[in-house]
Short mmCIF file of C-alpha atoms and ligand atoms in Angstrom, two decimals:
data_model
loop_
_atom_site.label_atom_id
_atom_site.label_comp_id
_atom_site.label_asym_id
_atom_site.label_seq_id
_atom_site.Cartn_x
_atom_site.Cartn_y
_atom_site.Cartn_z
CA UNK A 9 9.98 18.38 51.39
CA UNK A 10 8.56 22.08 51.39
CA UNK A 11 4.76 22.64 52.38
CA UNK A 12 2.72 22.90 49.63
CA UNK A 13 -0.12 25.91 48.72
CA UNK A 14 -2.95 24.16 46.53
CA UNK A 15 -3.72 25.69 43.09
CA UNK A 16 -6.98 25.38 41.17
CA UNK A 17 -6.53 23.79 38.02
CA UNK A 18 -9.14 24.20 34.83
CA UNK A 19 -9.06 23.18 31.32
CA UNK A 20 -10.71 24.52 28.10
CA UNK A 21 -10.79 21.77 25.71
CA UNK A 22 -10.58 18.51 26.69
CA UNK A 23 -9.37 16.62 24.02
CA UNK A 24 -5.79 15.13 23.51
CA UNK A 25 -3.81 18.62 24.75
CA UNK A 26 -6.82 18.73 27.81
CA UNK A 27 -5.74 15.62 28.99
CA UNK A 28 -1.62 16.13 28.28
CA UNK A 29 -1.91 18.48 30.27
CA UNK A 30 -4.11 17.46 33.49
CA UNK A 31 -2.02 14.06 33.46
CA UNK A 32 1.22 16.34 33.88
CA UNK A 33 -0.26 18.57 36.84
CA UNK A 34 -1.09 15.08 38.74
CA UNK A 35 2.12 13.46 37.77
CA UNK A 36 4.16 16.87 38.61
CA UNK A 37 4.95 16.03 42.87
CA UNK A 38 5.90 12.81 41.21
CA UNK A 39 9.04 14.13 39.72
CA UNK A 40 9.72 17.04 41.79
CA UNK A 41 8.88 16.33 45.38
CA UNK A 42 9.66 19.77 46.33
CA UNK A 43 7.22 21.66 44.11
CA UNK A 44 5.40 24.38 45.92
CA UNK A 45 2.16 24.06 44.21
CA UNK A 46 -0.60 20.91 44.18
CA UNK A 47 -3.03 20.62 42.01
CA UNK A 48 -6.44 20.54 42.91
CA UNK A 49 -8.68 19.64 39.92
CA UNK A 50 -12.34 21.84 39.93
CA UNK A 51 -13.21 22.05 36.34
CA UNK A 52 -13.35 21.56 32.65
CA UNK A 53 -15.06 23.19 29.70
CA UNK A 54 -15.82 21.16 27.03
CA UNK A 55 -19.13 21.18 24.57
CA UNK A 56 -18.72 17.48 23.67
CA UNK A 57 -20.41 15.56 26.88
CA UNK A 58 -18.40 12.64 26.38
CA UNK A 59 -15.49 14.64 27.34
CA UNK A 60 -17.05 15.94 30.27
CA UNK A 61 -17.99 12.81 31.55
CA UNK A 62 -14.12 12.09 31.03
CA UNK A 63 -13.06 14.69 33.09
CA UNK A 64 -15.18 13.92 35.93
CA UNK A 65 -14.73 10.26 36.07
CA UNK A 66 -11.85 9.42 34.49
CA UNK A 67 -9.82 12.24 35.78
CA UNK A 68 -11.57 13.16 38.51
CA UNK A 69 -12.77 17.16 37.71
CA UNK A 70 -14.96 18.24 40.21
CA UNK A 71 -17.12 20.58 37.79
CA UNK A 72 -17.47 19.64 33.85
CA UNK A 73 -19.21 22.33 31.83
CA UNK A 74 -20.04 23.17 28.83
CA UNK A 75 -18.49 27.08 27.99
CA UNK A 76 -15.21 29.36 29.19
CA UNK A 77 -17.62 31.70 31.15
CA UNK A 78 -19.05 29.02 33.20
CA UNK A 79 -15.55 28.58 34.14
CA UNK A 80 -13.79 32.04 34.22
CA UNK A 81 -17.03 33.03 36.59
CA UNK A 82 -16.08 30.57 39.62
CA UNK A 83 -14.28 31.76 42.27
CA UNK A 84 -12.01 28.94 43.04
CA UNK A 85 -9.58 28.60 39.67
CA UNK A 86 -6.07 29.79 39.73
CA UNK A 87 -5.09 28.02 37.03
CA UNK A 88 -6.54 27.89 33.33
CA UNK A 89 -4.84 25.34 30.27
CA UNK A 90 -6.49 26.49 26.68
CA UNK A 91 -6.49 23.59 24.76
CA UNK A 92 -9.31 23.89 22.69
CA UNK A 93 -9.14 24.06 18.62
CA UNK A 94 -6.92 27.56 17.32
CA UNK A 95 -9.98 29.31 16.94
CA UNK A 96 -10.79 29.12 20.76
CA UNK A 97 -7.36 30.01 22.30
CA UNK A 98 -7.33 33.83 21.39
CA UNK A 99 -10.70 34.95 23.10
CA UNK A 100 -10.28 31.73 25.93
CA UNK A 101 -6.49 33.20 26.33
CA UNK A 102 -7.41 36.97 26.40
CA UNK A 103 -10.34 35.94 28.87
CA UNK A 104 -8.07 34.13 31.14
CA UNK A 105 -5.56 36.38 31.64
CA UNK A 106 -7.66 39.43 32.29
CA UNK A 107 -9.86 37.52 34.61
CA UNK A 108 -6.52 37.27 36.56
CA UNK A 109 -5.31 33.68 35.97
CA UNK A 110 -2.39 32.04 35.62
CA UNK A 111 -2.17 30.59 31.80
CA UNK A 112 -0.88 27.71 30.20
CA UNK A 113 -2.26 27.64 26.26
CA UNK A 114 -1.25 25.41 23.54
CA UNK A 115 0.82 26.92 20.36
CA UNK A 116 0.03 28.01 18.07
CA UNK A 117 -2.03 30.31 20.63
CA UNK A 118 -4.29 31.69 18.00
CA UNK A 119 -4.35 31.50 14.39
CA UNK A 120 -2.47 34.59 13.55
CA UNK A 121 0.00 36.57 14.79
CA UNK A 122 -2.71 39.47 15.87
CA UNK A 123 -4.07 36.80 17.72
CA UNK A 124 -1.19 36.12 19.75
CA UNK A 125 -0.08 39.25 20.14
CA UNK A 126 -3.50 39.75 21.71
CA UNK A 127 -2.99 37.25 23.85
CA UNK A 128 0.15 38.46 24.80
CA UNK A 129 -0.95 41.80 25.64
CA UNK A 130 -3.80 40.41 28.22
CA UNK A 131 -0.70 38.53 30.41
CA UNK A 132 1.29 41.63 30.28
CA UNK A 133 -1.33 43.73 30.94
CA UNK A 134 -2.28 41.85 33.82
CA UNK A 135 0.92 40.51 35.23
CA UNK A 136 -0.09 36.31 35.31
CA UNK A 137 2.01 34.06 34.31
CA UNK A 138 2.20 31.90 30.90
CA UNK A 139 3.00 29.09 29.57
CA UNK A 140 3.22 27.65 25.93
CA UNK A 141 3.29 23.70 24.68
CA UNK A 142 6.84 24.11 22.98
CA UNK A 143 7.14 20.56 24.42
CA UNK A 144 10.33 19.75 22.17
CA UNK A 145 12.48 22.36 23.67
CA UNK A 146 12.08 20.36 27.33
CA UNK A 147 13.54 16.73 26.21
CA UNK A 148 16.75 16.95 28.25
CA UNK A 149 18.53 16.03 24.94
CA UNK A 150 17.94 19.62 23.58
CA UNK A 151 18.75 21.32 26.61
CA UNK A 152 22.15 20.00 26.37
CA UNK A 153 22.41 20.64 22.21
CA UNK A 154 21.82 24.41 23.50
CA UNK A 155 24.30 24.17 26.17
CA UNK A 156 27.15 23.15 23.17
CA UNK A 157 26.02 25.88 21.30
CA UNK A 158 25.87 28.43 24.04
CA UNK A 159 29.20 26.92 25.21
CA UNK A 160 30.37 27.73 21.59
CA UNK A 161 31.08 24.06 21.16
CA UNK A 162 30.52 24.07 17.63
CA UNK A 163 32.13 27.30 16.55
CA UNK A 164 30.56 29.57 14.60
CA UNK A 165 27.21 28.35 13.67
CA UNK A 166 26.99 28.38 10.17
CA UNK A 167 23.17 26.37 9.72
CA UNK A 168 20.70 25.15 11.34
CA UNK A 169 18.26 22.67 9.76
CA UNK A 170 14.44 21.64 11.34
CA UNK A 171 12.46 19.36 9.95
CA UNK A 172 8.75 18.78 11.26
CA UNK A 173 7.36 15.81 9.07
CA UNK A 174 4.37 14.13 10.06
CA UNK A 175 1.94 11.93 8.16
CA UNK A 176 -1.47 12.12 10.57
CA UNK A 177 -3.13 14.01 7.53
CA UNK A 178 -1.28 11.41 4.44
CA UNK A 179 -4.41 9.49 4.17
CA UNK A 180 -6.81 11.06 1.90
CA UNK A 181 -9.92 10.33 3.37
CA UNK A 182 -8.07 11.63 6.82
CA UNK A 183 -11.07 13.39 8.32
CA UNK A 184 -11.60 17.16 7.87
CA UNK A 185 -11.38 18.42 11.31
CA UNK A 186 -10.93 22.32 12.97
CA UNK A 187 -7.72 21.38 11.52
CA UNK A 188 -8.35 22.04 7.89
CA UNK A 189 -10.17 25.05 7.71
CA UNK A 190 -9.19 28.64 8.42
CA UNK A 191 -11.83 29.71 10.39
CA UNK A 192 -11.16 27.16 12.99
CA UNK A 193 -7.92 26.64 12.54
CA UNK A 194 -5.95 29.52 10.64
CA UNK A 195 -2.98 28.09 9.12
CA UNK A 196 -2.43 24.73 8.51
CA UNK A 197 0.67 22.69 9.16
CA UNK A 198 2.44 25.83 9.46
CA UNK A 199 0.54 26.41 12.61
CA UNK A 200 0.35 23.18 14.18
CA UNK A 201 4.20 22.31 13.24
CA UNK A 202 6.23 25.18 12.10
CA UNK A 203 5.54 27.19 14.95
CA UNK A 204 7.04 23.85 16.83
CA UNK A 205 10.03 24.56 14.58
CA UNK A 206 10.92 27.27 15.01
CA UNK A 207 11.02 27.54 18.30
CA UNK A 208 12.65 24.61 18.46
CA UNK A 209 15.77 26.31 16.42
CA UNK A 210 16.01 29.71 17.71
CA UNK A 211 15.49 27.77 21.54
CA UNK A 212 19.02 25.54 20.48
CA UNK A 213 20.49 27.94 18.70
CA UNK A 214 20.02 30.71 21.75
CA UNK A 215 21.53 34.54 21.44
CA UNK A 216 24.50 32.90 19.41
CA UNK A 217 21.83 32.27 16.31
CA UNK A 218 20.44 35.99 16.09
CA UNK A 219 17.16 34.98 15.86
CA UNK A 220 15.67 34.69 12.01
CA UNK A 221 16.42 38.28 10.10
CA UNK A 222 14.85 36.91 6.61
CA UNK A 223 12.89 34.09 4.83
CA UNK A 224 11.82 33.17 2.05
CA UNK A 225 8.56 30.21 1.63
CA UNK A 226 6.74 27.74 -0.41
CA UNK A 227 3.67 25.64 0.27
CA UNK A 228 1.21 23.68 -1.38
CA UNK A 229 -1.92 21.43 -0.63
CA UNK A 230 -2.03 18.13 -2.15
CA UNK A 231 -5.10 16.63 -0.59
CA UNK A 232 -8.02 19.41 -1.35
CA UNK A 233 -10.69 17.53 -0.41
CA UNK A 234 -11.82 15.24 2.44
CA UNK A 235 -14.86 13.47 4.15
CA UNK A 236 -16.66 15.54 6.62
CA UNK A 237 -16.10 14.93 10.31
CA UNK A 238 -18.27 13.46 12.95
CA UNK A 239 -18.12 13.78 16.48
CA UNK A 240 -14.76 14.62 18.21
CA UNK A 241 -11.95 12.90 16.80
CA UNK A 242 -7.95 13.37 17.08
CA UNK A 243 -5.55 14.62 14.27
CA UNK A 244 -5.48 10.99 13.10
CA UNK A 245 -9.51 10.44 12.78
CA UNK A 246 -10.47 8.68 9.10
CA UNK A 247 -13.57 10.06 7.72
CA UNK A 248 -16.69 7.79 6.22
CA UNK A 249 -18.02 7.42 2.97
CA UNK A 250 -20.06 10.51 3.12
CA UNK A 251 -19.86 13.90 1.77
CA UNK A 252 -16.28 15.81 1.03
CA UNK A 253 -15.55 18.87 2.00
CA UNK A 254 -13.08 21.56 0.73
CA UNK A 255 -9.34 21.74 2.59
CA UNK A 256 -8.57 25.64 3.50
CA UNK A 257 -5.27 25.57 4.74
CA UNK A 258 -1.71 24.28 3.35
CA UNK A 259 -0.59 20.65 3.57
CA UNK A 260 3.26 21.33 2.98
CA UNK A 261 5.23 24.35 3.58
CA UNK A 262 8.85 24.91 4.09
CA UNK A 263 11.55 27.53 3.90
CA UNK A 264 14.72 29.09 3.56
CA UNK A 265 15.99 31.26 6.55
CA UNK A 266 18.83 33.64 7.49
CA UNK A 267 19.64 34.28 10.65
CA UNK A 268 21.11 37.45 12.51
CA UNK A 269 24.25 35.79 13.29
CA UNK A 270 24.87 35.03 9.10
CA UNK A 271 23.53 31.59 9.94
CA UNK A 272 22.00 30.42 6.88
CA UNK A 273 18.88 27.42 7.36
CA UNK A 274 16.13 25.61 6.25
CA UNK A 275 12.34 24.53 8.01
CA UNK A 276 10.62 21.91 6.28
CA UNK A 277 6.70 21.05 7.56
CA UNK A 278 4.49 18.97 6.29
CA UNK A 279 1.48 17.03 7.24
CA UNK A 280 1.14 14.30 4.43
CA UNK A 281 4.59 13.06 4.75
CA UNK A 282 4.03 9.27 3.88
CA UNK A 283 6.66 7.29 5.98
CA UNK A 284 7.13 10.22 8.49
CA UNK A 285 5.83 9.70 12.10
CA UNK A 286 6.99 12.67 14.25
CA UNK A 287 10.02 13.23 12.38
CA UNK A 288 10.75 16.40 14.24
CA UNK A 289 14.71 16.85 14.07
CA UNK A 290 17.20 19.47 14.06
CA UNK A 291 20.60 19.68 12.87
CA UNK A 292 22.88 22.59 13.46
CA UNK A 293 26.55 23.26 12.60
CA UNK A 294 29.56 25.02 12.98
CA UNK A 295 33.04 25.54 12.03
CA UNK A 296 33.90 23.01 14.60
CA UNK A 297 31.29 20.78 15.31
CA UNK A 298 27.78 19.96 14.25
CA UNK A 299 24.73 17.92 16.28
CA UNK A 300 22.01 16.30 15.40
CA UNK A 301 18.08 15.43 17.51
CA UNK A 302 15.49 13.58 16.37
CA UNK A 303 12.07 13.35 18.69
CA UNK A 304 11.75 10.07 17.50
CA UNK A 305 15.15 8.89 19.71
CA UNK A 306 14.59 11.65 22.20
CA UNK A 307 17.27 10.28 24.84
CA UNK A 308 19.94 10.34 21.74
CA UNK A 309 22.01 13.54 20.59
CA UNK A 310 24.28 12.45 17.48
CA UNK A 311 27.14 14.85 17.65
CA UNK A 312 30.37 15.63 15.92
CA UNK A 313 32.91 17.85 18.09
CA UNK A 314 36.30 18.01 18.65
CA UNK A 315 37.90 16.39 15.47
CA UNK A 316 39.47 17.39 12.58
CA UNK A 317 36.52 19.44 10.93
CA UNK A 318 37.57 17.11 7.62
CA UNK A 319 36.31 13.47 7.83
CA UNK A 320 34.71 13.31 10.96
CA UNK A 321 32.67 11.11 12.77
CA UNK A 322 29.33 11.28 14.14
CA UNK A 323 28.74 9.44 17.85
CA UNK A 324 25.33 9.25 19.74
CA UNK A 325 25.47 10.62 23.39
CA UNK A 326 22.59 9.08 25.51
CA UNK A 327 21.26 11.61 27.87
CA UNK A 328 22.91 12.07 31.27
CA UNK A 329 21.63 12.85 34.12
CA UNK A 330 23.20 16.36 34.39
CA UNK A 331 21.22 17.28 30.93
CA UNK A 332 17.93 18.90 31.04
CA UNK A 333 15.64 17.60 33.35
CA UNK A 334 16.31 13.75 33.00
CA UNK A 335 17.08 13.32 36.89
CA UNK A 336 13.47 13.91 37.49
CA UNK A 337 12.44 11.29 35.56
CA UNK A 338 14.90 8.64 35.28
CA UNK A 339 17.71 7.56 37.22
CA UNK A 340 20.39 6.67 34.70
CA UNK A 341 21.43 7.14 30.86
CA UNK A 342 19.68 4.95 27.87
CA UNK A 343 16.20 4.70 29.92
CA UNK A 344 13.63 6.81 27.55
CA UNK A 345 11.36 9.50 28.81
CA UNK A 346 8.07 10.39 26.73
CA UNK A 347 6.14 13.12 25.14
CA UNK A 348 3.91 13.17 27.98
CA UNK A 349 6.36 13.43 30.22
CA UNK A 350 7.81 16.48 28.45
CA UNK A 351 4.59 18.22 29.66
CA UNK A 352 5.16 17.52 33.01
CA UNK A 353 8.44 19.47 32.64
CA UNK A 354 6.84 22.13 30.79
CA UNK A 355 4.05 22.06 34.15
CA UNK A 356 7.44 22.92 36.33
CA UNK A 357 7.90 26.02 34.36
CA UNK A 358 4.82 27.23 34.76
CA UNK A 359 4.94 26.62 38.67
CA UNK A 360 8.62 28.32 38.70
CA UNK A 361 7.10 31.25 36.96
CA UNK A 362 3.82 31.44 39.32
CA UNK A 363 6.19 31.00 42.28
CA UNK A 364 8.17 33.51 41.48
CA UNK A 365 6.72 35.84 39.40
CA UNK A 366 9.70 35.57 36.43
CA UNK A 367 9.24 33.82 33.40
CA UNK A 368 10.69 30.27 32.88
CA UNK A 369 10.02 27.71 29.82
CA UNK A 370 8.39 28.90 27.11
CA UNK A 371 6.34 31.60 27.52
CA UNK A 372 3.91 33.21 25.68
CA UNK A 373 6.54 35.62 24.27
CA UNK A 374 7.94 32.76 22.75
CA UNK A 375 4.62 32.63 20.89
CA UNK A 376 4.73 35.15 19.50
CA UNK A 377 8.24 35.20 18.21
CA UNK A 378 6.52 31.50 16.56
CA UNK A 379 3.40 33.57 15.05
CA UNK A 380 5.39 36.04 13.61
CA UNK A 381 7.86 34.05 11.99
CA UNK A 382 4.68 31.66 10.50
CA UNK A 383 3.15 34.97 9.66
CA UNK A 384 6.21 36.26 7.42
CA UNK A 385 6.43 32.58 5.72
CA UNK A 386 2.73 33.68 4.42
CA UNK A 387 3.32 36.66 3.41
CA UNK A 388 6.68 35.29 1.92
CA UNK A 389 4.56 32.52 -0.23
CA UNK A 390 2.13 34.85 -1.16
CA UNK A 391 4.34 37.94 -1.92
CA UNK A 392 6.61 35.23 -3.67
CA UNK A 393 9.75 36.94 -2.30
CA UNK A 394 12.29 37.11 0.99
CA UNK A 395 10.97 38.83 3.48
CA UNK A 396 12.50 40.64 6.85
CA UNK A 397 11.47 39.85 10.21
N1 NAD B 406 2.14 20.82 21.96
C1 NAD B 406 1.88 19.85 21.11
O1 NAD B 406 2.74 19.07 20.75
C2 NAD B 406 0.47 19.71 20.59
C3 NAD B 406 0.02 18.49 20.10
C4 NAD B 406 -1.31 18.40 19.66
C5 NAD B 406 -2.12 19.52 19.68
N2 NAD B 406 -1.63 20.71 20.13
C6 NAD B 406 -2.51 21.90 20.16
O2 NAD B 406 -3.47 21.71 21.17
C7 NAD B 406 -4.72 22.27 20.76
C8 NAD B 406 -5.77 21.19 20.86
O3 NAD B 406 -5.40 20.11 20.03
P1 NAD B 406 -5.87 18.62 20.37
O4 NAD B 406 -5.08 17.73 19.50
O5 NAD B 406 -5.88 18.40 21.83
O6 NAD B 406 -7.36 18.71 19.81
P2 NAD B 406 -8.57 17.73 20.06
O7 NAD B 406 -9.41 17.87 18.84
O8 NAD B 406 -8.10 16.40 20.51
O9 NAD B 406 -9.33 18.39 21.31
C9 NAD B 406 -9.96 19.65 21.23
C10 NAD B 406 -11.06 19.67 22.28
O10 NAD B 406 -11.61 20.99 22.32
C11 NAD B 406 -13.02 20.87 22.41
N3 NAD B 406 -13.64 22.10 21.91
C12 NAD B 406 -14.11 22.38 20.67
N4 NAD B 406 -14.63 23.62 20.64
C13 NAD B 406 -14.48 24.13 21.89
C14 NAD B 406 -14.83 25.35 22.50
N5 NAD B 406 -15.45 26.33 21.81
N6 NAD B 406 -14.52 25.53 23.81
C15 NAD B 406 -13.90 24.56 24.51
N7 NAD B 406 -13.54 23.37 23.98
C16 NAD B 406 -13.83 23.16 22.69
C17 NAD B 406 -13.36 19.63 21.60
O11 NAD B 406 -14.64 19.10 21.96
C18 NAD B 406 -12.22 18.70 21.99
O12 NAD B 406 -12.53 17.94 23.14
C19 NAD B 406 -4.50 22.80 19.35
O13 NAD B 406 -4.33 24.18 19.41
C20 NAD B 406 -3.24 22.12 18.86
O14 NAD B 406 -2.49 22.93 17.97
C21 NAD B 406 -0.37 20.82 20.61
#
């Protein structure tokens, strides 16, 4: 086991992401013994007290305050996760980076494109190191889908198909958090899943896919309305019986895509999907093959290779321990690893990248490549027509 250098963590918003992410830093020596950084926890911005007094006690934060600048102005943070609401993450992320600070910020990582981009620009600028809460790209399941494709497994990729179908928001009197209003939020599930999406394709699909050359979108809002929220609360919070307020941002959206490699697909989001929990799946396939992920049986990859390409049969593969990063979590095939845990791989990145100063996981490049492609699906719904990317 390698000596270890201790890092100063922070957090800015200490909600459900906060606390993803500060349970993966102190579970990271856990799964890889030989990691070159240890956390040291000093402090957490948060302007709900409750949360504070979370972080302290609960988690064990040596400092809980209540803005970024208390934060950014001590002396002994390497370290900063954004994880406040969308509305937070570009002048938190911009702040962090130029202050000289390693950063780890939640997607969307702004509420526009321009806002990433921003973002983007401070990291560059100042030559930290990012990270970005694509979590579904780091179940070891995927990395093995994009080792088929890469492998050219499937032959020539003729579609890929995401679907990111939740129901937190199906209840109508679901409580109108940041969530549902541009200001705080920007987008709606576009943001919050989409961007989750399409990572998640162009990540399996790799160089082989082309990235997405053209779209074309819909969306719609069913719910308009819904009670006003009190206190902090997490995307599944009801409301009360008291006043309503107006939803800003889209409940639904989904589109077609085209992809540099004359890969045709489709990305279907949606918030208010009742009988959907987590449905977050991707199918892709080829001339010769075709697989098939769901989050919801992370260990499993359904797959279809090596048969006649008429009539043939689907088989589940349980994760091995030569895919992804299951060896650093379980021992053996068919025992299941959790979202949480995907964090803690995502963590590893970030330490690889600090270490040595090249990018690894998701970055916030990949961000941007997200924002964009959620930016063109607005313009597409709005402009009602394709539009290039
Ligand atoms: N990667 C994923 O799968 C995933 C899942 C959920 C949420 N997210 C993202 O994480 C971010 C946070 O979502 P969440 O579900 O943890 O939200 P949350 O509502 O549970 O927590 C947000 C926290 O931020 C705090 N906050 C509000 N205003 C703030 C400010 N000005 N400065 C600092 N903190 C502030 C709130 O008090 C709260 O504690 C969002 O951007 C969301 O899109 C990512």
């Amino acid at each position: 086991m390698t000596a270890a250098r201790e890092i100063g963590v922070a957090v800015v918003g200490f909600g459900w992401m906060g606390q993803v992410h500060t349970r993966a830093w102190a579970r990271l020596a856990h799964h890889y013994p030989d990691v070159p950084l240890r956390p040291r926890f000093v402090a957490v911005a948060d302007p709900d007290a409750g949360r504070r007094e979370q972080a302290r006690v609960a988690y064990g934060y040596g400092a809980a305050v209540e803005t970024c600048a208390e934060l950014l102005a001590r002396d002994d943070v390497d370290v900063v996760s954004v994880c406040g609401p969308n509305f937070v993450h570009r002048e938190v992320g911009e702040a962090v980076a130029r202050s000289g600070r390693h950063l780890w910020i939640e997607k969307p990582a702004g509420r526009s494109a321009e806002d990433t981009s921003a973002i983007a620009a401070a990291v560059h600028d100042s030559g930290v190191s990012s990270a970005v809460g694509f979590n579904y790209r780091n179940a070891p399941a995927v990395a093995h889908a994009r080792e088929l494709v890469a492998a050219g497994r499937l032959g020539d990729l003729e579609s890929v198909d995401v679907r990111m179908l939740a129901d937190y928001s199906a209840h109508p009197d679901g409580a109108l958090s940041w969530r549902f209003d541009p200001e705080f939020a920007g987008t709606g599930v576009l943001g919050d899943l989409a961007s989750h999406g399409f990572d998640l394709a162009l990540h399996v699909g790799g160089e082989a896919l082309g990235g997405v050359t053209a779209l074309v979108a819909d969306q719609a809002t069913f719910i308009r309305e819904r009670p006003l929220a009190t206190g902090t609360g997490s995307h599944y919070a009801r409301g009360g019986d008291g006043p309503r307020g107006p939803v800003g941002n889209e409940d639904t959206a989904s589109a077609l895509l085209r992809f540099g490699s004359g890969a045709r697909g489709t990305l279907a989001s949606s918030r208010v999907a009742v009988g959907e929990q987590c449905t977050y799946a991707i199918e892709v396939r080829g001339t010769e093959g075709a697989l098939s992920w769901d989050f919801r049986r992370m260990g499993e990859l359904r797959l279809c290779l090596g048969q006649d390409p008429l009539d043939a049969a689907w088989e589940t593969r349980f994760v091995q321990a030569g895919d992804g990063d299951l060896a650093a979590f379980q021992p053996g095939s068919g025992m299941a690893m959790g979202f949480d845990d995907l964090k803690v791989v995502e963590c590893r990145a970030l330490v690889e990248s600090i270490s040595t100063g090249q990018p690894h996981g998701a970055t916030i490049d990949d961000a941007v490549v997200a924002a964009e492609l959620v930016d063109a699906m607005v313009r597409s719904y709005d402009e009602g027509r394709w539009v290039t990317t």
